[in-house]
CSV table of C-alpha atoms in Angstrom, one decimal:
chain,number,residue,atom,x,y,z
A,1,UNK,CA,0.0,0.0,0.0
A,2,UNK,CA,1.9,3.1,-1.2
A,3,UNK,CA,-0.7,5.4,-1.6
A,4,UNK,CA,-3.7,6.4,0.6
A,5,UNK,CA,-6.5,9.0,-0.5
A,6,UNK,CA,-7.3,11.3,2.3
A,7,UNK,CA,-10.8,9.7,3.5
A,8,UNK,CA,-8.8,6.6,3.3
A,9,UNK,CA,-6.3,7.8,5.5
A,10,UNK,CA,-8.8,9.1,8.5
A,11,UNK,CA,-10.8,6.3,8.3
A,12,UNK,CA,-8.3,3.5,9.6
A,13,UNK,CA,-6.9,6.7,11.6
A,14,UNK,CA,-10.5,6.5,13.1
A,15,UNK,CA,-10.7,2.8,13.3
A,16,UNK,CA,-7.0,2.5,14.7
A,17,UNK,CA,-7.3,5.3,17.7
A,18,UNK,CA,-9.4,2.5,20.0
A,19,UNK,CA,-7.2,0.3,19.7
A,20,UNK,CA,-3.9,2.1,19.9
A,21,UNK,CA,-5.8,3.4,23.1
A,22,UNK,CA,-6.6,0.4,24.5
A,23,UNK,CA,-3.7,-1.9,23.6
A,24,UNK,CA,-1.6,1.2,25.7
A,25,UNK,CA,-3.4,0.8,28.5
A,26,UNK,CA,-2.6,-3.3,28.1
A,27,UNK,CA,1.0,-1.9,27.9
A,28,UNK,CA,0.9,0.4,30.7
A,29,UNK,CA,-0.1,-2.4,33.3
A,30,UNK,CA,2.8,-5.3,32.0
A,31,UNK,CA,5.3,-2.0,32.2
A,32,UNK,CA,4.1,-1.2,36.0
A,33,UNK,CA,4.5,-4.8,36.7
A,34,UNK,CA,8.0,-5.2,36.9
A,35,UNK,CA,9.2,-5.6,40.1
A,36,UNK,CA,11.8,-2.1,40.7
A,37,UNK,CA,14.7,-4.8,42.7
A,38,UNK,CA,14.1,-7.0,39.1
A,39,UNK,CA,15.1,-4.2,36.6
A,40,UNK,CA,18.5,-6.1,36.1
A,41,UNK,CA,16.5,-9.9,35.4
A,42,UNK,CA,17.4,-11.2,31.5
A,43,UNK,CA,16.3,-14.8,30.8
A,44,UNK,CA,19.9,-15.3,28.4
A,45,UNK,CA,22.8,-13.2,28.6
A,46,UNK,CA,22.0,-12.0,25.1
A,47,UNK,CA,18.1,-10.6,26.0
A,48,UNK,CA,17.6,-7.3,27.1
A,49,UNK,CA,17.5,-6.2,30.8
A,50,UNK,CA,13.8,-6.3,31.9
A,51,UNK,CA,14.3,-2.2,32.0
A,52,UNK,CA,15.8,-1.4,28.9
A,53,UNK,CA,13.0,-3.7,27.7
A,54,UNK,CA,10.3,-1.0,30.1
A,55,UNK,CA,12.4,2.1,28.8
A,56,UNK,CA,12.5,0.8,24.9
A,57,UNK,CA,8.3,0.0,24.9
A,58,UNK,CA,7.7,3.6,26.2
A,59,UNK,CA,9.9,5.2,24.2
A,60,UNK,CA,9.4,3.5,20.8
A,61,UNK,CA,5.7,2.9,21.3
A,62,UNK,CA,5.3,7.1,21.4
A,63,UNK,CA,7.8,7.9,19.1
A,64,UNK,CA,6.2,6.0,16.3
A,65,UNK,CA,2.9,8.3,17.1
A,66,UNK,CA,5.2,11.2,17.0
A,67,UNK,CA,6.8,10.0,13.8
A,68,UNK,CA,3.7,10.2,12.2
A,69,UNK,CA,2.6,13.5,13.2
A,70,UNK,CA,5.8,15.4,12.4
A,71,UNK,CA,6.4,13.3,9.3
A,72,UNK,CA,9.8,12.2,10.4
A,73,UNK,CA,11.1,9.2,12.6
A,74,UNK,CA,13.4,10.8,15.2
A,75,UNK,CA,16.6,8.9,17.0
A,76,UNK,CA,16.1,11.4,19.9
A,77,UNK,CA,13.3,13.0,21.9
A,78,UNK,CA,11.5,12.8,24.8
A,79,UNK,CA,12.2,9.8,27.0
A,80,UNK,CA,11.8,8.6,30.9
A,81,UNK,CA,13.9,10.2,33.6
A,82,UNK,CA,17.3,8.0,33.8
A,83,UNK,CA,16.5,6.0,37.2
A,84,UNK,CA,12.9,6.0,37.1
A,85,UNK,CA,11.1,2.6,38.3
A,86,UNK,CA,8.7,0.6,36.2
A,87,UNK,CA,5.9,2.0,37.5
A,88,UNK,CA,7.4,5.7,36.8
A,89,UNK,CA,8.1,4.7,33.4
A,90,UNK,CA,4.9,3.4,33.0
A,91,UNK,CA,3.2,6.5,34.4
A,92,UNK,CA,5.2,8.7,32.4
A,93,UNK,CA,4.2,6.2,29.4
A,94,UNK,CA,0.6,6.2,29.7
A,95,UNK,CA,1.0,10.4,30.2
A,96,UNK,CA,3.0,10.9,26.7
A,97,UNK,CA,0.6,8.5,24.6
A,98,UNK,CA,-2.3,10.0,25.9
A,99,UNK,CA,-0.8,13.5,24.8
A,100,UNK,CA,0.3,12.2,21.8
A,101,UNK,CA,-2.8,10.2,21.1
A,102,UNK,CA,-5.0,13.5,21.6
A,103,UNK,CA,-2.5,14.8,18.8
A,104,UNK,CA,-2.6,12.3,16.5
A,105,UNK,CA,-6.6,12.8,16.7
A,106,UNK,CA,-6.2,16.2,14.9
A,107,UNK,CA,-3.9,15.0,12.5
A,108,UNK,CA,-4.7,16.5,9.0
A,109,UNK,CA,-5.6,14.2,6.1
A,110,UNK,CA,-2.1,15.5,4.3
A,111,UNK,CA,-0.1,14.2,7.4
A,112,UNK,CA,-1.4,10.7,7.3
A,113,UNK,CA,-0.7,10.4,3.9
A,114,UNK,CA,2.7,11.9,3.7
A,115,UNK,CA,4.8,9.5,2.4
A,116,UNK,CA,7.6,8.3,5.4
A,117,UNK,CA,11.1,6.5,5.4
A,118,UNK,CA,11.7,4.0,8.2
A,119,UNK,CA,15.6,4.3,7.9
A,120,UNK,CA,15.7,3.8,4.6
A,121,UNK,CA,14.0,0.1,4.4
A,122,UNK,CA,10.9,0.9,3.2
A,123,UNK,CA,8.4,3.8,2.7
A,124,UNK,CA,5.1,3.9,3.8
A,125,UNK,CA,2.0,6.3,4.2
A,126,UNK,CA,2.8,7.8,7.7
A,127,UNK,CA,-0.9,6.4,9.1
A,128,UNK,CA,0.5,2.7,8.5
A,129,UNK,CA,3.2,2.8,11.0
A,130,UNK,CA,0.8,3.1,13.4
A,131,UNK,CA,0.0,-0.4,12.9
A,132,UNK,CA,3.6,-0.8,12.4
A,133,UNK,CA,4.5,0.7,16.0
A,134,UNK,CA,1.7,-1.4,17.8
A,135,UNK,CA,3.1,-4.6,16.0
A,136,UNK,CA,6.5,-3.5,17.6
A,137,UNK,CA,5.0,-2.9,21.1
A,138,UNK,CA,3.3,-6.0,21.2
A,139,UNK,CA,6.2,-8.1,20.2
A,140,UNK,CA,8.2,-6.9,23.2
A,141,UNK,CA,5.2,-6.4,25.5
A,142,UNK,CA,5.2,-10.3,24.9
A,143,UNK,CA,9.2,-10.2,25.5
A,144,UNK,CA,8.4,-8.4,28.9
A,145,UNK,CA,5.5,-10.2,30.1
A,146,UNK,CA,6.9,-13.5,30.0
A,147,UNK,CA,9.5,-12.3,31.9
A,148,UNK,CA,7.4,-11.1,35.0
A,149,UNK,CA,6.7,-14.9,36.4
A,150,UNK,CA,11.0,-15.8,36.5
A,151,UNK,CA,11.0,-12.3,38.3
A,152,UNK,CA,8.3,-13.0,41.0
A,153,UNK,CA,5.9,-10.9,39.6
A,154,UNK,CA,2.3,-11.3,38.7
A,155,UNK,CA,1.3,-11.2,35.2
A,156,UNK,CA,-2.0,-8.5,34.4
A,157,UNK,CA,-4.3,-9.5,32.2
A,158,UNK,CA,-3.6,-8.8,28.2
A,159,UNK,CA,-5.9,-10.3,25.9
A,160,UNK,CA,-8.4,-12.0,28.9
A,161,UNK,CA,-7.7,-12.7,32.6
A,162,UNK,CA,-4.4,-14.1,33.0
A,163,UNK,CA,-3.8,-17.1,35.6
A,164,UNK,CA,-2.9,-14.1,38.5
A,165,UNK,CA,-5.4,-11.5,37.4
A,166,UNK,CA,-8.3,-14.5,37.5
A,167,UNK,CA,-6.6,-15.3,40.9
A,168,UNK,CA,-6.6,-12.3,42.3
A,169,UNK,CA,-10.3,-11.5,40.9
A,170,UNK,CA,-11.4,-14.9,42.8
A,171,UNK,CA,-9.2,-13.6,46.2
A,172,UNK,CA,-11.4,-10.3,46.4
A,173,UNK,CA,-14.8,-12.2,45.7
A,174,UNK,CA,-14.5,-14.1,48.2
């Protein structure tokens, strides 16, 4: 798909936005559940830390909003205070999306179509790599939730109850 008409364009923008919303609230709960004395845990010595996994979801997962609202996929920008726990990172997370969410809600018909590089692999018009970012946040949401259990963490719920969200559901019924 290398060209998009405008009405195409702001109609998966308008089909997308629940779902980018949703899946970063998803996000926002496995980010908060890493333990802050487990920031260090990596299943293999080649895997990411469990927080540059934390600190690479936030960051990526609102850049590639930004990169489709200023047209241009930036190495640098806003990013979590160096230090900052899981659930900092996760708060300041779910603070930039939502920002940058409400943006990408006014976002003209000629800035979803604009043609964008992704480091010079591929072109694409800029509305798709929202689809593209979400892929990229899943895939290492997955990394980071199957991380928590090793780490003595609960796992939240993603797509359904997980076992410990069903578990701790049943504790406060009962």
């Amino acid at each position: 798909m290398d060209t998009l008409t405008h009405d195409q364009a702001l109609t998966l923008l308008d089909a997308w936005i629940p779902t980018l919303v949703g899946e970063s609230r998803t996000t926002r709960n496995v980010l908060a559940a890493v333990p802050v004395d487990q920031g260090d845990y990596r299943p293999a010595e080649h895997c990411k830390t469990a927080m540059e996994l934390v600190r690479h979801i936030a960051v990526a997962d609102n850049r590639f909003v930004e990169g489709v609202l200023t047209g241009t996929f930036p190495m640098a920008g806003a990013s979590p205070a160096e230090g900052a726990s899981p659930a900092e990172v996760a708060d300041w997370y779910a603070a930039q999306y939502a920002a940058n969410i409400d943006a990408l809600s006014r976002a003209t018909p000629e800035q979803l179509v604009h043609a964008m590089d992704f480091r010079g692999m591929f072109k694409r018009p800029a509305v798709m790599f929202l689809m593209i970012g979400l892929h990229h946040t899943i895939h290492h949401r997955g990394q980071l939730s199957s991380y928590l259990r090793p780490m003595g963490a609960k796992v939240p719920a993603i797509y359904g109850e997980s076992y410990d969200s069903a578990a701790l559901k049943a504790s406060q019924a009962s």
